[in-house]
Structures are given as structure tokens and as C-alpha cells.
Coordinates of C-alpha atoms in Angstrom, one line a residue:
M7 CA -4.1 -4.1 -20.5
S8 CA -0.8 -2.3 -21.6
H9 CA 1.0 -0.8 -18.6
H10 CA 3.5 1.3 -20.5
T11 CA 3.4 5.1 -20.9
N12 CA 5.4 7.6 -22.9
G13 CA 7.7 10.1 -21.5
K14 CA 5.1 13.0 -21.4
Q15 CA 2.7 10.9 -19.4
N16 CA 5.5 10.0 -17.1
Q17 CA 6.3 13.6 -16.6
R18 CA 2.7 14.5 -15.8
I19 CA 2.2 11.5 -13.4
G20 CA 5.4 12.4 -11.8
N21 CA 3.8 15.9 -11.1
I22 CA 0.9 14.1 -9.4
A23 CA 3.1 13.0 -6.7
N24 CA 0.8 10.7 -4.6
L25 CA -2.5 9.4 -5.4
S26 CA -2.9 6.0 -3.7
S27 CA -5.3 3.3 -2.6
D28 CA -8.6 5.2 -2.3
G29 CA -7.7 8.4 -3.7
A30 CA -7.7 10.2 -0.4
S31 CA -3.9 11.0 -0.4
V32 CA -2.7 13.8 -2.7
Q33 CA 0.9 15.0 -2.4
A34 CA 1.6 18.5 -3.3
W35 CA 1.3 19.4 -7.2
S36 CA 4.9 20.1 -7.6
H37 CA 7.9 18.7 -9.2
W38 CA 9.0 16.7 -6.0
V39 CA 7.7 14.3 -3.5
Q40 CA 7.8 15.5 0.0
S41 CA 8.8 12.5 2.0
P42 CA 7.0 11.7 5.3
R43 CA 10.1 10.5 6.7
K44 CA 13.5 12.1 6.3
L45 CA 15.4 8.8 6.2
G46 CA 17.3 8.3 2.8
T47 CA 19.7 10.3 1.0
H48 CA 19.5 13.6 -1.1
R49 CA 19.2 13.4 -4.7
E50 CA 18.9 16.4 -7.0
L51 CA 15.9 17.1 -9.4
R52 CA 15.3 19.5 -12.1
G53 CA 15.6 23.1 -11.3
G54 CA 18.5 22.5 -8.7
T55 CA 15.9 21.6 -6.0
T56 CA 17.0 18.8 -3.7
V57 CA 14.8 16.8 -1.5
M58 CA 15.1 13.8 0.8
T59 CA 14.1 10.3 -0.5
E60 CA 13.2 7.7 1.9
P61 CA 14.2 4.0 1.5
T62 CA 11.6 1.8 0.5
V63 CA 9.2 -0.2 2.9
R64 CA 10.5 -3.1 1.5
R65 CA 14.1 -2.3 2.2
R66 CA 13.4 -1.2 5.8
R67 CA 11.6 -4.4 6.6
L68 CA 14.4 -6.4 5.2
G69 CA 16.9 -4.3 7.3
L70 CA 14.7 -4.5 10.4
E71 CA 14.4 -8.3 10.1
L72 CA 17.8 -9.0 9.6
R73 CA 18.7 -6.9 12.6
R74 CA 16.3 -8.9 14.7
L75 CA 17.6 -12.1 13.6
R76 CA 21.3 -11.0 14.2
E77 CA 20.5 -9.8 17.7
A78 CA 18.7 -13.2 18.3
A79 CA 21.8 -15.0 17.3
K80 CA 23.6 -12.9 19.9
L81 CA 26.0 -11.6 17.3
T82 CA 27.6 -8.2 17.1
L83 CA 28.4 -6.5 13.9
E84 CA 32.1 -7.1 14.3
E85 CA 31.4 -10.9 14.8
V86 CA 29.2 -10.8 11.9
E87 CA 32.2 -9.4 9.8
S88 CA 34.6 -11.9 10.9
R89 CA 32.4 -14.7 10.1
S90 CA 30.9 -13.4 7.0
G91 CA 33.4 -11.3 5.4
L92 CA 30.8 -8.6 5.0
S93 CA 32.0 -5.4 6.6
A94 CA 30.4 -4.2 9.8
S95 CA 29.6 -0.8 8.1
K96 CA 27.9 -2.6 5.1
V97 CA 25.7 -4.8 7.4
S98 CA 24.7 -1.8 9.6
R99 CA 23.8 0.3 6.5
I100 CA 21.8 -3.0 5.3
E101 CA 20.0 -3.0 8.7
S102 CA 19.4 0.8 8.7
A103 CA 18.0 0.6 5.1
T104 CA 20.5 3.4 4.0
R105 CA 21.7 0.9 1.2
G106 CA 20.1 -2.1 -0.7
A107 CA 21.1 -5.6 0.0
R108 CA 22.3 -7.9 -2.5
P109 CA 20.5 -11.4 -2.5
V110 CA 23.7 -13.2 -2.2
D111 CA 24.6 -11.1 0.9
V112 CA 21.0 -11.6 2.3
E113 CA 21.4 -15.3 1.8
L114 CA 25.0 -15.4 3.6
L115 CA 23.5 -13.5 6.7
I116 CA 20.4 -15.7 6.9
D117 CA 22.5 -18.6 7.0
L118 CA 25.0 -17.0 9.5
Y119 CA 21.7 -16.3 11.6
G120 CA 20.5 -20.0 11.6
A121 CA 17.5 -18.9 9.6
A122 CA 18.2 -20.5 6.5
G123 CA 15.1 -22.9 5.5
T124 CA 12.9 -21.2 7.7
E125 CA 9.8 -19.3 6.6
V126 CA 11.2 -16.0 7.6
G127 CA 14.5 -16.7 5.9
S128 CA 12.6 -17.5 2.6
F129 CA 10.5 -14.5 2.9
L130 CA 13.4 -12.3 3.5
L131 CA 15.1 -13.8 0.3
T132 CA 12.2 -13.2 -1.6
L133 CA 12.3 -9.4 -0.4
A134 CA 15.7 -9.2 -1.5
N135 CA 15.2 -10.9 -4.8
D136 CA 11.9 -9.0 -5.6
G137 CA 13.7 -5.7 -4.9
R138 CA 15.6 -6.4 -8.2
R139 CA 12.6 -7.3 -10.0
R140 CA 11.0 -4.6 -12.2
G141 CA 7.3 -4.4 -11.8
W142 CA 4.9 -3.0 -14.2
W143 CA 4.2 -0.1 -12.1
Q144 CA 7.8 0.9 -12.7
S145 CA 7.0 2.0 -16.3
Y146 CA 5.0 4.9 -14.4
E147 CA 6.9 7.9 -12.6
L148 CA 5.2 7.4 -9.4
S149 CA 6.0 8.7 -5.9
S150 CA 7.9 6.3 -3.7
V151 CA 4.9 5.8 -1.2
Y152 CA 2.6 4.7 -3.9
A153 CA 5.0 2.5 -5.7
D154 CA 5.7 1.1 -2.3
L155 CA 2.1 0.5 -1.8
I156 CA 1.7 -1.5 -5.2
S157 CA 4.9 -3.5 -4.6
L158 CA 3.6 -4.6 -1.3
E159 CA 0.3 -5.4 -2.6
S160 CA 1.9 -7.7 -5.1
D161 CA 3.7 -9.5 -2.1
A162 CA 1.2 -9.4 0.4
S163 CA -1.1 -12.5 1.4
S164 CA -3.8 -10.2 2.7
V165 CA -5.1 -6.6 2.9
S166 CA -7.5 -5.3 5.5
T167 CA -8.6 -1.8 4.8
F168 CA -11.2 0.7 6.4
Q169 CA -12.4 3.6 4.3
P170 CA -14.8 6.1 5.9
L171 CA -15.3 8.3 2.8
F172 CA -14.2 6.3 -0.5
I173 CA -14.7 3.0 -2.0
P174 CA -11.2 1.4 -1.7
G175 CA -9.1 1.4 -4.7
L176 CA -9.0 -2.2 -5.3
L177 CA -12.7 -2.4 -5.6
Q178 CA -13.1 1.0 -7.7
T179 CA -14.5 1.0 -11.3
A180 CA -12.6 3.3 -13.7
A181 CA -15.2 5.9 -13.8
Y182 CA -15.5 6.3 -10.1
A183 CA -11.7 6.2 -9.6
R184 CA -11.5 9.0 -12.2
A185 CA -14.1 11.0 -10.4
V186 CA -12.6 10.6 -7.1
I187 CA -9.1 11.4 -8.2
G188 CA -10.4 14.5 -10.0
A189 CA -12.2 15.6 -7.1
V190 CA -9.5 15.2 -4.3
S191 CA -6.7 16.7 -6.8
M192 CA -8.9 19.7 -7.6
T193 CA -6.6 20.9 -10.2
A194 CA -5.9 17.8 -12.2
T195 CA -6.6 17.8 -15.9
T196 CA -8.1 14.6 -18.0
E197 CA -4.8 14.1 -19.4
E198 CA -3.1 14.0 -15.9
I199 CA -5.8 11.7 -14.3
S200 CA -5.9 9.1 -17.1
P201 CA -2.6 7.4 -16.1
L202 CA -3.5 7.3 -12.6
V203 CA -6.7 5.6 -13.3
E204 CA -4.9 3.1 -15.5
V205 CA -2.5 2.3 -12.7
R206 CA -5.4 1.9 -10.2
M207 CA -7.1 -0.6 -12.5
A208 CA -4.1 -2.5 -13.1
R209 CA -3.4 -2.8 -9.3
Q210 CA -6.6 -4.8 -9.0
S211 CA -4.9 -7.7 -11.0
V212 CA -4.0 -9.0 -7.1
L213 CA -7.5 -10.1 -6.7
S214 CA -7.4 -12.4 -9.8
R215 CA -3.9 -13.8 -9.6
P216 CA -3.3 -17.6 -9.3
K217 CA -3.1 -17.3 -5.3
P218 CA -5.3 -14.2 -5.1
L219 CA -5.0 -11.5 -2.2
K220 CA -7.4 -11.9 0.3
L221 CA -9.1 -8.6 0.8
R222 CA -11.2 -7.6 3.8
A223 CA -12.7 -4.2 3.2
I224 CA -14.9 -2.3 5.5
V225 CA -16.6 1.0 4.0
H226 CA -18.5 3.4 5.9
E227 CA -22.2 3.8 4.7
A228 CA -21.5 7.4 3.9
A229 CA -19.1 6.2 1.2
L230 CA -22.0 4.7 -0.5
M231 CA -24.0 8.0 -0.5
A232 CA -21.5 10.2 -2.2
R233 CA -22.8 12.3 -5.0
T234 CA -20.8 11.5 -8.4
P235 CA -21.0 13.8 -11.4
D236 CA -23.4 11.3 -13.2
P237 CA -25.5 9.1 -10.9
S238 CA -24.6 6.2 -13.1
I239 CA -21.1 6.2 -11.8
M240 CA -22.1 5.5 -8.2
R241 CA -24.9 2.9 -9.4
D242 CA -22.1 1.1 -11.5
Q243 CA -19.6 1.3 -8.5
L244 CA -22.2 -0.3 -6.0
Q245 CA -22.8 -3.1 -8.7
R246 CA -19.1 -3.5 -8.9
L247 CA -19.0 -4.4 -5.3
L248 CA -22.1 -6.8 -5.3
D249 CA -20.1 -8.5 -8.1
I250 CA -16.9 -9.0 -6.7
A251 CA -18.3 -9.9 -3.3
V252 CA -18.8 -13.3 -4.8
Y253 CA -15.2 -14.1 -4.7
P254 CA -14.4 -16.3 -1.8
H255 CA -11.3 -14.2 -0.8
V256 CA -13.1 -10.9 -0.9
R257 CA -15.0 -9.9 2.2
I258 CA -16.9 -6.4 2.3
Q259 CA -18.8 -5.1 5.1
V260 CA -20.4 -1.7 5.6
L261 CA -20.1 0.3 8.9
P262 CA -23.7 1.8 9.3
L263 CA -24.5 5.5 9.9
H264 CA -26.0 4.4 13.1
A265 CA -22.8 2.5 14.3
E266 CA -21.7 3.4 18.0
L267 CA -18.4 5.3 18.7
N268 CA -15.6 3.2 17.1
P269 CA -11.9 3.3 16.3
G270 CA -12.7 4.1 12.6
M271 CA -13.7 7.7 13.6
A272 CA -10.0 8.5 13.8
G273 CA -9.8 7.9 10.0
G274 CA -9.1 5.1 7.4
F275 CA -6.1 3.0 7.3
T276 CA -4.9 -0.2 5.2
L277 CA -3.1 -3.1 6.9
L278 CA -0.9 -5.2 4.5
G279 CA -0.3 -8.9 5.8
F280 CA 2.5 -11.1 4.9
G281 CA 1.7 -14.3 6.8
Q282 CA 4.6 -13.7 9.4
P283 CA 4.8 -12.1 12.6
G284 CA 6.4 -8.8 12.7
L285 CA 6.3 -8.4 8.8
D286 CA 2.9 -6.6 8.5
V287 CA 2.7 -2.8 7.9
V288 CA 0.0 -0.1 8.0
L289 CA -0.6 2.7 5.5
L290 CA -2.2 5.8 6.7
E291 CA -3.2 8.4 4.1
H292 CA -3.9 12.2 4.4
L293 CA -4.7 15.0 1.8
D294 CA -1.0 16.0 1.4
S295 CA 1.0 13.0 2.8
S296 CA 1.2 9.4 3.5
L297 CA 2.8 7.2 6.1
Y298 CA 3.7 3.8 6.8
V299 CA 3.5 2.4 10.4
E300 CA 6.0 -0.5 10.8
D301 CA 6.5 -1.1 14.4
T302 CA 5.1 -4.4 15.5
P303 CA 3.4 -3.1 18.7
D304 CA 1.6 -0.1 16.5
V305 CA 0.6 -2.5 13.7
E306 CA -1.0 -4.8 16.2
R307 CA -2.9 -1.8 17.4
Y308 CA -4.5 -1.3 14.2
A309 CA -5.1 -4.9 13.6
E310 CA -7.0 -4.7 16.9
A311 CA -9.0 -1.6 15.6
F312 CA -10.0 -3.5 12.4
E313 CA -11.3 -6.6 14.2
R314 CA -13.4 -3.9 16.4
L315 CA -14.7 -2.3 13.2
T316 CA -15.6 -5.6 12.0
A317 CA -17.7 -6.4 14.9
S318 CA -19.4 -3.0 14.7
A319 CA -20.1 -3.3 11.0
L320 CA -23.1 -5.0 9.5
S321 CA -22.6 -8.5 8.6
F322 CA -21.6 -9.8 5.4
D323 CA -25.2 -10.5 4.1
Q324 CA -26.6 -7.6 5.5
S325 CA -24.1 -5.2 4.1
L326 CA -24.7 -6.6 0.5
S327 CA -28.3 -6.1 1.1
L328 CA -27.7 -2.5 2.1
I329 CA -25.3 -2.0 -1.1
A330 CA -28.1 -3.5 -3.2
S331 CA -30.7 -1.1 -1.8
K332 CA -28.5 2.0 -2.1
K333 CA -28.2 0.8 -5.8
E334 CA -31.8 0.3 -6.6
A335 CA -32.3 3.7 -4.8
S336 CA -30.1 5.4 -7.4
T337 CA -31.8 4.3 -10.3

């Protein structure tokens, strides 16, 4: 699949500011992305409009972990400056994510903090190096939140997602994705939707790479019952779930309509795991905004919520049986 698009497609997809993993999140249909967090620097957009752009999740995670390592080493910013040659203000800006970090600087700091050769140190070097890597998604003019999600998915070792109303984006068929994006956006044209569908399909390559992403998906039964413009769209989508469930790294469960009260009633969420304590993040999506949860205690709360949802959901085999029965009923 080609992931390139022409300039006109870039402009159109830029106007669709944020359609992410399941189609539930759509930023305002305007010429700018309204940042959910005012953390970055201003940049000027066409028409003279100025908005605040936020540092990427990758940059924030890198800065947060470098500060944690510095504090664990009991070093002040001034001491880091005297020992590394990097100015205290530069290190501070790296830690606060107001500027990017060169891999050579990250390597220097990791060595100074005594983390060279450790798993955490190696992961932070990967973050710094990959931050300069041009991903296929950068051929599209995506919002920072969506571009972050794709970048994080490419690096993550696992994704745990609960979706109460949609099939998760990593499991969607192209026809279902097209229908969902169109329904949620309300005003999108076919020309505007097509590149987003292409991006969503390309994201699914993380499930077939040499070291595939481990995906745990809990879908509410209501999501299996949604009416689509053509009944065949949902039928094919349900078959897609049955087909991909044979992968050993994919586990799909259904939260039944008769389930007792549970944390999922507060809404859907996606937990991206990186195999290292303190590095996981959670994505929350809403109709007009998206937000990353990064503080470790908050992330752990969502991890606990997911485990409770897992216990409340049907077993893997029961879930597949229900999906198969829904498919048969749709014929």
C-alpha cells in the first residue's frame, strides 16, 4: 500500500483535525488543531491565526524519564552542566519538553546518570533516535494527537483498548472505518474521508510486523449491533474480528449487555504499553478533543480498570461465539 498523498489531500486531511483509533474523536472542522494541553510554543497558521502546539508524547516521556534519572542520581541542573557541558537551561528545556533532544545529548545524560546499558537507558535512546525518524504517517497532514498515537503504536509492545460503541481502529475493515468516520464527522466528503481510511488501514501493519503488537481489545456488545448503511458492512466487520482473533497476539473479548456496573461505563480508553515501568500512556478520546494521561498513578488506575473489565467481559471463546452469532443473525 502506498502511504503517500498529494498536496491537495494533505490540505483536506489537515482540515479534519483529529480522527483517531476508533473514530470517536473528531476535532473541530477548521484550519487548526485545538491542543488539549497548552504546553508548547506558538506557531502561525494561514490567515494569521495563531494557536498553541503541544510537545509530542514521545518528547514528554523522554523529558520526564530523564528528569527522574537525574533526580535518582541526586544531581542538580547546575551539577549536570558542570559534568556534561550541557547548559542547565538546555537540560531543563529537554526535561520540560519545550525543546527536542539530540540523541548524542541523551546518550551523554544517560551515561552521567548511571543508566547506560540498562533497559530504561536503551529505551530512552530509542525514543530520541526515533524522534528523528520519518514515519510513513508524516506523509499526511495529521493532528499532533493522531500522529502521536501512530508513532506510539509503532513503538509499543502492547495495546489494551476498551471501546463501548465502536470496533477498535486496529481491527476495522476499510468499509466499516469509512462508515464510522463519515457518521462521526457529520460533514465530511468522500474525498476527505478516503485518506483517513487509508491511514487507519496502514496502522494495522503493527499486527503483522516481525514482532507484532500484542493487542487486547474489549468491545461492548452494543458495538456489535450498530446499524451500518449496508448490512454487509457490519457482517464483514464481524467476520474480520473472527479472522484476526486466530492470531496468538490478539485477544478480543465482548462486554455483554447484561454485565454488571463496571469502570467502562465512564467511557472508552486505550492503554499503550512499552514494557518498562513508568513509560505507559493512556489515550482518552472525545467528540471534539483527545487527551493523553501520562502520570504513573493515573495510568495504573486505567490499567486496573481494564483488568476489571476483562473480568466482567465474556471469556475469549464465549466472545467469539457471540460475535459469530451476531454475524449469522445479520445474514
